[in-house]
PDB file of C-alpha atoms in Angstrom:
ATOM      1  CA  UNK M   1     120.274  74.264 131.883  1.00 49.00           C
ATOM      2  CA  UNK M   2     118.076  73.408 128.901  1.00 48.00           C
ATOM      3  CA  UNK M   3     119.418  70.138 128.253  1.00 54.00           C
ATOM      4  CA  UNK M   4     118.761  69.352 132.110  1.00 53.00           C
ATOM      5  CA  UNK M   5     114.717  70.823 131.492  1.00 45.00           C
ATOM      6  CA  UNK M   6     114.450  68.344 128.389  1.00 46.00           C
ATOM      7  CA  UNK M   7     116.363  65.257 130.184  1.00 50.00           C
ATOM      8  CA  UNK M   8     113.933  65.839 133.858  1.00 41.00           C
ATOM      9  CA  UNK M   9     110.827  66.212 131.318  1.00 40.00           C
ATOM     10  CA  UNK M  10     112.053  63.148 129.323  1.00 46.00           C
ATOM     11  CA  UNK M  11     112.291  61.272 133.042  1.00 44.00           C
ATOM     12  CA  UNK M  12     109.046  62.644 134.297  1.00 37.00           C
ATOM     13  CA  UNK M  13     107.300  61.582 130.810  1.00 39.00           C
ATOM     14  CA  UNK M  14     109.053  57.802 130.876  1.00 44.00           C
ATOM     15  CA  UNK M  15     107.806  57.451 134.742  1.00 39.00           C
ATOM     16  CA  UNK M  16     104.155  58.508 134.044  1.00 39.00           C
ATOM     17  CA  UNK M  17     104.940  55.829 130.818  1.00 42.00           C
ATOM     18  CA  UNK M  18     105.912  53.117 133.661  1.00 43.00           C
ATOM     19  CA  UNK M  19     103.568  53.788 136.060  1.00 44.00           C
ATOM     20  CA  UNK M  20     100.651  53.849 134.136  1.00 55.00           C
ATOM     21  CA  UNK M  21     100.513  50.231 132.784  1.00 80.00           C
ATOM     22  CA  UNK M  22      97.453  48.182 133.266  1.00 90.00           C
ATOM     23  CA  UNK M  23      98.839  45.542 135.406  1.00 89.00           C
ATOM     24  CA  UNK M  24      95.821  43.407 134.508  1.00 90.00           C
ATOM     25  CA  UNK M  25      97.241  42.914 131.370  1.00 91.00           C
ATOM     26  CA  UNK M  26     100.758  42.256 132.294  1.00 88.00           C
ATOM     27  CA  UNK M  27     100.675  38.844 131.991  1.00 91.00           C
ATOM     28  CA  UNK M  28     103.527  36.358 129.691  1.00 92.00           C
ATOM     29  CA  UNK M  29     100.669  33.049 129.655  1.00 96.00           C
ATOM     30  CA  UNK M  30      97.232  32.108 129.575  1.00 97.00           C
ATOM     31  CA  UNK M  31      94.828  29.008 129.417  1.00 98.00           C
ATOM     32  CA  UNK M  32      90.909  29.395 128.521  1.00 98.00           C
ATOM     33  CA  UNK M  33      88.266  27.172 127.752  1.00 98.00           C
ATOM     34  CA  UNK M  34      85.503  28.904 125.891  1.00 97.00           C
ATOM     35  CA  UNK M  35      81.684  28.025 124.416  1.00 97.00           C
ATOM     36  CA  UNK M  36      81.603  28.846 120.949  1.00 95.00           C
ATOM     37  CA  UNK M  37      77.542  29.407 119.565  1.00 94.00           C
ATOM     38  CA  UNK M  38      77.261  29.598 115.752  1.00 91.00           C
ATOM     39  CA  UNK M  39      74.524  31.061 113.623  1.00 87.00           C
ATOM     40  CA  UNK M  40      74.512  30.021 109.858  1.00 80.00           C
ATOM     41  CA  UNK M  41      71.652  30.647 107.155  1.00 76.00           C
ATOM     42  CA  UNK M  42      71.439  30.353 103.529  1.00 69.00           C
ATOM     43  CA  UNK M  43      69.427  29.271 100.931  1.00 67.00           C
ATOM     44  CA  UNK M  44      69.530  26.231  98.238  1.00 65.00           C
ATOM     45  CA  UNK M  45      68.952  26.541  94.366  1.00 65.00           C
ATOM     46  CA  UNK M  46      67.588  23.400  92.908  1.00 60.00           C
ATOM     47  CA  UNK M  47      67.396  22.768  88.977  1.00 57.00           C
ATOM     48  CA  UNK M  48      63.720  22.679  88.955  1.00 60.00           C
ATOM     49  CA  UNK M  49      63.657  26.049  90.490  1.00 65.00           C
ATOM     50  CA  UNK M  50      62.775  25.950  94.030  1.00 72.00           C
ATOM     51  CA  UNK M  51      64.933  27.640  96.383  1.00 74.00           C
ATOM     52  CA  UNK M  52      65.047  26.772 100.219  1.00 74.00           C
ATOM     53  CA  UNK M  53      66.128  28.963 102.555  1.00 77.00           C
ATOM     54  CA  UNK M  54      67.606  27.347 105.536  1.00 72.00           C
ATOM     55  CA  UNK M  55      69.394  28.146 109.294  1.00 82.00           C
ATOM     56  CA  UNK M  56      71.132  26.788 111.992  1.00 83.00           C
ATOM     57  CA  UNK M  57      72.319  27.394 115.524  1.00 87.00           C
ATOM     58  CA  UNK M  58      74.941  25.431 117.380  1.00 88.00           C
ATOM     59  CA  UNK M  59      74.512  26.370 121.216  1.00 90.00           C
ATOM     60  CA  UNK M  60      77.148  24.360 122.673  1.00 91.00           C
ATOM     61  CA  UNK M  61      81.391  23.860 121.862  1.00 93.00           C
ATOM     62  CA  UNK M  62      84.207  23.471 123.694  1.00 95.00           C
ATOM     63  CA  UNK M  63      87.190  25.326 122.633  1.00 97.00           C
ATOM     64  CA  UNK M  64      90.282  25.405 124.265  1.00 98.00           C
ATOM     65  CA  UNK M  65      92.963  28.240 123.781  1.00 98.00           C
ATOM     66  CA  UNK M  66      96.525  28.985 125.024  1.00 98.00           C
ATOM     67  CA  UNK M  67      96.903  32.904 124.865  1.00 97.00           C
ATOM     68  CA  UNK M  68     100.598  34.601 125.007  1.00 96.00           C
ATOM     69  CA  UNK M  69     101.918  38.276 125.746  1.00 94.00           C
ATOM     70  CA  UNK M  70     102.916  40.109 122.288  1.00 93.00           C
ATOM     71  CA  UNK M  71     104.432  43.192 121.940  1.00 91.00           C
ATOM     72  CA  UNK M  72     103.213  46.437 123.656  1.00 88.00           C
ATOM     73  CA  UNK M  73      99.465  46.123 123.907  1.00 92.00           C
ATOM     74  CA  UNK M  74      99.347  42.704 121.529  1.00 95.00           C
ATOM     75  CA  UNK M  75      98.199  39.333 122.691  1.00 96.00           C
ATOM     76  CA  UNK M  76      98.608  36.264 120.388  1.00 98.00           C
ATOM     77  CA  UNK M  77      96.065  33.242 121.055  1.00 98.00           C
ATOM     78  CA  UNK M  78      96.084  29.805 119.536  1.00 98.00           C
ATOM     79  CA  UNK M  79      92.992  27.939 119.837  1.00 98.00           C
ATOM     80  CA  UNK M  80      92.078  24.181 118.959  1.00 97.00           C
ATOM     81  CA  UNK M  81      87.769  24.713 117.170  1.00 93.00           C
ATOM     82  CA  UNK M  82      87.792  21.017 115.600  1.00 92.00           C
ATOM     83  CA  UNK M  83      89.614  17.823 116.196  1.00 93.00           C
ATOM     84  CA  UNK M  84      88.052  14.479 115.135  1.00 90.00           C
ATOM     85  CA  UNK M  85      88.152  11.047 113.554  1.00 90.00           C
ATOM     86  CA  UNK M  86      85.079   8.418 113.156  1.00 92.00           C
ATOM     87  CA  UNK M  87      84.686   5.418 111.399  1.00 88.00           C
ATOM     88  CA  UNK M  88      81.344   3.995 110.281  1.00 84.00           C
ATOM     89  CA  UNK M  89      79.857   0.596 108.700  1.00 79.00           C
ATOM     90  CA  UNK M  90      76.789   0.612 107.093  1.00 73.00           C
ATOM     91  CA  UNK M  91      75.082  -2.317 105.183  1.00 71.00           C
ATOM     92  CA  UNK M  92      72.346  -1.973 102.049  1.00 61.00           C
ATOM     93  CA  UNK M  93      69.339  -3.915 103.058  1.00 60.00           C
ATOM     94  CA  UNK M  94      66.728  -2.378 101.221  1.00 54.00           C
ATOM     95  CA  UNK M  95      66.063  -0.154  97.848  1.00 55.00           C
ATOM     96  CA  UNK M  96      63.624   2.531  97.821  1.00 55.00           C
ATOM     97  CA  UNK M  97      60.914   0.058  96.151  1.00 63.00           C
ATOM     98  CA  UNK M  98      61.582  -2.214  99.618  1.00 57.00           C
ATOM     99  CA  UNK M  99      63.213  -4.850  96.813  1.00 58.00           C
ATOM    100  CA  UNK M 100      66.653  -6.915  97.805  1.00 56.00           C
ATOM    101  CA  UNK M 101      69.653  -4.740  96.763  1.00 56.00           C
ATOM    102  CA  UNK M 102      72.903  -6.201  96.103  1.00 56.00           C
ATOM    103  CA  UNK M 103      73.907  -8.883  98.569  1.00 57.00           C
ATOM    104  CA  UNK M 104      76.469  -8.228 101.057  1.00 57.00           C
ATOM    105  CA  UNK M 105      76.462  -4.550 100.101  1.00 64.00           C
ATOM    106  CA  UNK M 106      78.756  -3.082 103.184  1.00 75.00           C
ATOM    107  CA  UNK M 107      80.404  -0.112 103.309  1.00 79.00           C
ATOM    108  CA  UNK M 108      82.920   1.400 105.769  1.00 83.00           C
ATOM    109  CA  UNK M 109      83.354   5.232 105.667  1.00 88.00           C
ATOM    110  CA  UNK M 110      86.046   7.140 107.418  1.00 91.00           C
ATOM    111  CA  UNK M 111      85.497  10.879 107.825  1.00 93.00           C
ATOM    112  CA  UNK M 112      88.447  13.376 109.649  1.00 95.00           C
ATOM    113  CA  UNK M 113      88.577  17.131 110.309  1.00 95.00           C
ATOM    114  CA  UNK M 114      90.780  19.502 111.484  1.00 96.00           C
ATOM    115  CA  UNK M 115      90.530  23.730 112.388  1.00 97.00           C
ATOM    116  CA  UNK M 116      93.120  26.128 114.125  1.00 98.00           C
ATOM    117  CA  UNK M 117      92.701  29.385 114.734  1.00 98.00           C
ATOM    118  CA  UNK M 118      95.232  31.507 115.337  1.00 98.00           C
ATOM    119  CA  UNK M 119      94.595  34.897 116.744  1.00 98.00           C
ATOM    120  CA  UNK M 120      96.404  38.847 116.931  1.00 97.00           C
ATOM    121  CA  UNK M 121      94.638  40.906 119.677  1.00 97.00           C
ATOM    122  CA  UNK M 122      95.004  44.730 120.619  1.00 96.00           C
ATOM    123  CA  UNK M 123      93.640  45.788 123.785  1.00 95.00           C
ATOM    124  CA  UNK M 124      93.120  49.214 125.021  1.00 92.00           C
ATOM    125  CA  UNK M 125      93.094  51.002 127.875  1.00 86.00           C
ATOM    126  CA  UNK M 126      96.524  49.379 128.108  1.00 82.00           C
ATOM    127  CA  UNK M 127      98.006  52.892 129.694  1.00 80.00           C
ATOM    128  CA  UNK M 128      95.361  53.179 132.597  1.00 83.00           C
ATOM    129  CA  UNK M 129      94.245  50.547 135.168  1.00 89.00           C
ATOM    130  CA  UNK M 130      91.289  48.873 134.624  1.00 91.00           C
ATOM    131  CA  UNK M 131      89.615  45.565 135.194  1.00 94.00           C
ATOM    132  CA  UNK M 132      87.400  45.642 132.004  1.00 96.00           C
ATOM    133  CA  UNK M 133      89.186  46.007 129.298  1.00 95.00           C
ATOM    134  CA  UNK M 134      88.069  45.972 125.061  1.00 96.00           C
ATOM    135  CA  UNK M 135      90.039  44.293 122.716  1.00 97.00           C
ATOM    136  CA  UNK M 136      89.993  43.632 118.735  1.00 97.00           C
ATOM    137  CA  UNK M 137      91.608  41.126 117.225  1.00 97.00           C
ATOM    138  CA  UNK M 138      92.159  39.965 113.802  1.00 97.00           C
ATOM    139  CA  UNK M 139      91.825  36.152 113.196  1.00 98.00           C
ATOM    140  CA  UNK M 140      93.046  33.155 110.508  1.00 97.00           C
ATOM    141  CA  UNK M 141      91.879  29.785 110.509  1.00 97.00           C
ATOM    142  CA  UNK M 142      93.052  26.917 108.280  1.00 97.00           C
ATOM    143  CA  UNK M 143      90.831  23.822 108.363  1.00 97.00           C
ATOM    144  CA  UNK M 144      91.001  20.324 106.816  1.00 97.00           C
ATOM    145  CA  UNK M 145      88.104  17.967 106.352  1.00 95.00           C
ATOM    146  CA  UNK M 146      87.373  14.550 104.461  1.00 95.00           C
ATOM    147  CA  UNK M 147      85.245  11.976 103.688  1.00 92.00           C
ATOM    148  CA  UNK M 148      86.005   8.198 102.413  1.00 90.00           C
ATOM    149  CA  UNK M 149      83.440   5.448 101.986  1.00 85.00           C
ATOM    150  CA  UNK M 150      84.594   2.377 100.308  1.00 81.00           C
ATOM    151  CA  UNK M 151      82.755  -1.030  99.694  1.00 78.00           C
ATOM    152  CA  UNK M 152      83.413  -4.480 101.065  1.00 73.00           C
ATOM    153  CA  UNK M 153      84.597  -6.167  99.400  1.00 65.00           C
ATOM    154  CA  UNK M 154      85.506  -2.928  96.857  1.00 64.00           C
ATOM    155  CA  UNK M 155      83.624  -4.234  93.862  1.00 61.00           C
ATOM    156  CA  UNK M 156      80.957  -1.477  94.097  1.00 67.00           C
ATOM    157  CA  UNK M 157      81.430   2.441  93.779  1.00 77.00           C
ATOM    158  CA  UNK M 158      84.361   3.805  96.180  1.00 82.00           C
ATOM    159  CA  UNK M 159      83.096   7.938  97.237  1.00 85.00           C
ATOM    160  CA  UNK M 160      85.767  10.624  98.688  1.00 90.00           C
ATOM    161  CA  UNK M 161      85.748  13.871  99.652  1.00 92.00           C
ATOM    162  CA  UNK M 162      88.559  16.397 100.189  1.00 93.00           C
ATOM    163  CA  UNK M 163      88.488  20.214 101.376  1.00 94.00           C
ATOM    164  CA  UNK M 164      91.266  22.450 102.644  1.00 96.00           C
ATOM    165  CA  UNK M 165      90.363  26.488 103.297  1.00 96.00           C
ATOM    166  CA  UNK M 166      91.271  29.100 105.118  1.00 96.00           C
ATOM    167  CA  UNK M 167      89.180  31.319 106.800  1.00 94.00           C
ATOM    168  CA  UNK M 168      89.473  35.373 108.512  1.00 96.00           C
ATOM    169  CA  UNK M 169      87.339  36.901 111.048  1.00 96.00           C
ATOM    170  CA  UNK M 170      87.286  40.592 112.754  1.00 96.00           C
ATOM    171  CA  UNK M 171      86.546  39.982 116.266  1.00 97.00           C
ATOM    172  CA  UNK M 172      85.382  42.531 118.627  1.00 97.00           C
ATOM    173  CA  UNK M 173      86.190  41.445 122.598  1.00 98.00           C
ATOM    174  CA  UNK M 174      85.366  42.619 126.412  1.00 97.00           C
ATOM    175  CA  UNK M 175      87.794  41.173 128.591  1.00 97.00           C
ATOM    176  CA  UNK M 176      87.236  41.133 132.595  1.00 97.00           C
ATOM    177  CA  UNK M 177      89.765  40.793 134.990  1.00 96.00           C
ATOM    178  CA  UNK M 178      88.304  39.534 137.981  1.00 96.00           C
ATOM    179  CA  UNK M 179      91.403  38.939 139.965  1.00 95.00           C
ATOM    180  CA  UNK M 180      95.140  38.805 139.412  1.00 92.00           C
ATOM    181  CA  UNK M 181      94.970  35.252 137.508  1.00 95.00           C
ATOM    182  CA  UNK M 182      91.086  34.546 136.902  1.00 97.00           C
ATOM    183  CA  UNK M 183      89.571  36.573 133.759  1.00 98.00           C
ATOM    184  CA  UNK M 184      86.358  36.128 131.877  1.00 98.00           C
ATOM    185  CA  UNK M 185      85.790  37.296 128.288  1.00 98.00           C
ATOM    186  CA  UNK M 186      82.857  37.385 125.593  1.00 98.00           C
ATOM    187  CA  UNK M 187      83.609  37.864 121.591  1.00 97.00           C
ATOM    188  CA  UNK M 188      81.706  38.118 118.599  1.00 96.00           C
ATOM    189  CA  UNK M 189      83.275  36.470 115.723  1.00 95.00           C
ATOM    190  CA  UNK M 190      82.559  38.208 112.404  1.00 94.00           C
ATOM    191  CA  UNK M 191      83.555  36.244 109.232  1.00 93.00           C
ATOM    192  CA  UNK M 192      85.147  38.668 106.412  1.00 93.00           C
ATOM    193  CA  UNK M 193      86.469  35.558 103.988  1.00 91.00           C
ATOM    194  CA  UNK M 194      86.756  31.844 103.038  1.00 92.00           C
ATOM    195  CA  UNK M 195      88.516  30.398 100.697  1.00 93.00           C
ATOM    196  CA  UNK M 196      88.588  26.511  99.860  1.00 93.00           C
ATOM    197  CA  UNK M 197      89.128  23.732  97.653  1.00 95.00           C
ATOM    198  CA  UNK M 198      87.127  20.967  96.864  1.00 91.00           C
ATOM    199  CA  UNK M 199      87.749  17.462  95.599  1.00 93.00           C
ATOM    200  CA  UNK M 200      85.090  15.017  95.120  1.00 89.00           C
ATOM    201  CA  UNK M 201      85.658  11.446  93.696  1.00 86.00           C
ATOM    202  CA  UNK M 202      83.659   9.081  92.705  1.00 83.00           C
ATOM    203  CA  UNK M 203      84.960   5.879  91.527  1.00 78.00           C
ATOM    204  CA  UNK M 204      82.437   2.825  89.818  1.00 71.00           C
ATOM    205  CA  UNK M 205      84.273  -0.037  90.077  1.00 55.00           C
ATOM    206  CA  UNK M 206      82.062  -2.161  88.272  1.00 59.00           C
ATOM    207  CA  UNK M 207      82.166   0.023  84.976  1.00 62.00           C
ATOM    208  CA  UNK M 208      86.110   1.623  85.832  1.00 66.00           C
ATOM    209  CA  UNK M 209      84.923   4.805  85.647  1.00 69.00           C
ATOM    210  CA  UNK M 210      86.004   7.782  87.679  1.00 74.00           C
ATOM    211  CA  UNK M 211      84.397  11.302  88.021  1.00 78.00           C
ATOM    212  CA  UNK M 212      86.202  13.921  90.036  1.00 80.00           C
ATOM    213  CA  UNK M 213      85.248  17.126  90.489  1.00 84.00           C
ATOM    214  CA  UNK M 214      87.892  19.392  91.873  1.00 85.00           C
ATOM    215  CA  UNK M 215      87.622  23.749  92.430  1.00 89.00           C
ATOM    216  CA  UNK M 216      88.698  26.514  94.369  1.00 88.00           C
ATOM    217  CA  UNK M 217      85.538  28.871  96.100  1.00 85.00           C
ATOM    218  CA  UNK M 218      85.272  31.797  97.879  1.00 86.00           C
ATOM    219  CA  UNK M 219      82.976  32.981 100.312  1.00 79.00           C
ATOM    220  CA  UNK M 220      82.077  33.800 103.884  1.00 70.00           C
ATOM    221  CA  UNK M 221      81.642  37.731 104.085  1.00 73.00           C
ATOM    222  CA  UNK M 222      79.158  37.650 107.457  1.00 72.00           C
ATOM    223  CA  UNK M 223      78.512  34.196 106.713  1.00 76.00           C
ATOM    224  CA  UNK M 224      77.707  32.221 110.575  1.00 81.00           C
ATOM    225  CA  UNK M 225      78.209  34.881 112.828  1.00 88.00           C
ATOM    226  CA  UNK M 226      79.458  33.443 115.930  1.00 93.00           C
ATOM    227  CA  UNK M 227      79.758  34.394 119.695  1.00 96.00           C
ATOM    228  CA  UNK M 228      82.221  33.287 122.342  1.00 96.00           C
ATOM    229  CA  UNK M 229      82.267  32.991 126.226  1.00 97.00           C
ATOM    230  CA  UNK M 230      85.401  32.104 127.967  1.00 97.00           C
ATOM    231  CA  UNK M 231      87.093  31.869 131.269  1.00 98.00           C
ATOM    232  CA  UNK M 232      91.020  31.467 131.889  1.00 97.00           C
ATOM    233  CA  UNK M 233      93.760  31.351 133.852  1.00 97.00           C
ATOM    234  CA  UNK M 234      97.015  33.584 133.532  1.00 95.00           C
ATOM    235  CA  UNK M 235     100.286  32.222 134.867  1.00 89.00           C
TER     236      UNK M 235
END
């Protein structure tokens, strides 16, 4: 008789388990496109002693995500921040005295980035129904960037510029579920670290000298907080 009290209990406990699963968040997939708005400031050291303090706000980016179910109340999202390549020609004219600087002095620069971010969300209120529903997530992002200006023809100095970091946020998030596919969501990105290295190269052709400069940093404790405004699609 006891065995049958725990077994019903253990039945009645597993059903109330079952039933009481947000089906908002029962989803396997998801697409969003989001507008990420970045605040920076800082401030600038120079060797003759003057420090300028400076900010920044970027209202408007694109960034497209593809979001998938984890386990339990987990949700893994992948999303694309930077992807670009430009090439540039520029052409000396004129020194800062307005005198004739080196004829034919052309240059043609290539500069490249890259970020992911890759995402682990928890989401509550994953036991009861509800439409809006708070979610914190933990967040990695390894970037790539670079810079390359060489001279035509390359008897003048050659510049380059590496960096490769990776950065974590904590990121607080209100997800609404407006119907069984459509949801809407707002974030705050908080920055907690950054770590990167640096190379710098500078190569005078004319003398065949080269100075690099190469270093790891660290940084970016609250450093550009950023907000984030999505919509998507589950399917």
């Amino acid at each position: 008789m006891r065995n049958n009290t725990l077994i019903f209990l253990a039945l009645l406990l597993g059903s109330g388990y079952l039933f009481g699963q947000n089906s908002n968040l029962e989803f396997n997939r998801a697409f969003k496109v989001s507008n990420l708005s970045t605040f920076r400031s800082g401030q600038i050291r120079y060797g003759s002693g003057t420090t300028s303090k400076w900010n920044s706000v970027d209202l408007l980016k694109i960034v497209p995500s593809y979001m998938w179910k984890g386990k339990g109340a987990f949700f893994n999202e992948i999303s694309l921040h930077s992807a670009n390549f430009a090439v540039s020609s520029t052409k000396d004219v004129l020194d800062a005295n307005g005198l004739t600087v080196t004829p034919n002095a052309r240059y043609r620069s290539f500069s490249s980035n890259l970020a992911v971010k890759y995402s682990k969300f928890y989401s509550f209120f994953s036991q009861s129904e509800h439409k809006l529903v708070p979610m914190i997530g933990m967040e990695v992002m390894p970037y790539f960037s670079a810079y390359n200006r060489r001279p035509v023809p390359e008897n003048l100095n050659i510049f380059q510029y590496r960096e490769l970091g990776l950065k974590t946020f904590v990121t607080p998030r209100l997800t609404y579920f407006a119907t069984k596919r459509l949801f809407f969501d707002a974030s705050v990105q908080l920055p907690l670290l950054d770590m990167s290295y640096k190379s710098v190269k500078n190569l005078n052709a004319a003398q065949n000298e080269i100075h690099h400069t190469k270093g790891f940093g660290i940084g970016g404790f609250l450093e550009g907080i950023s907000t984030q405004v999505g919509v998507g699609l589950k399917f």
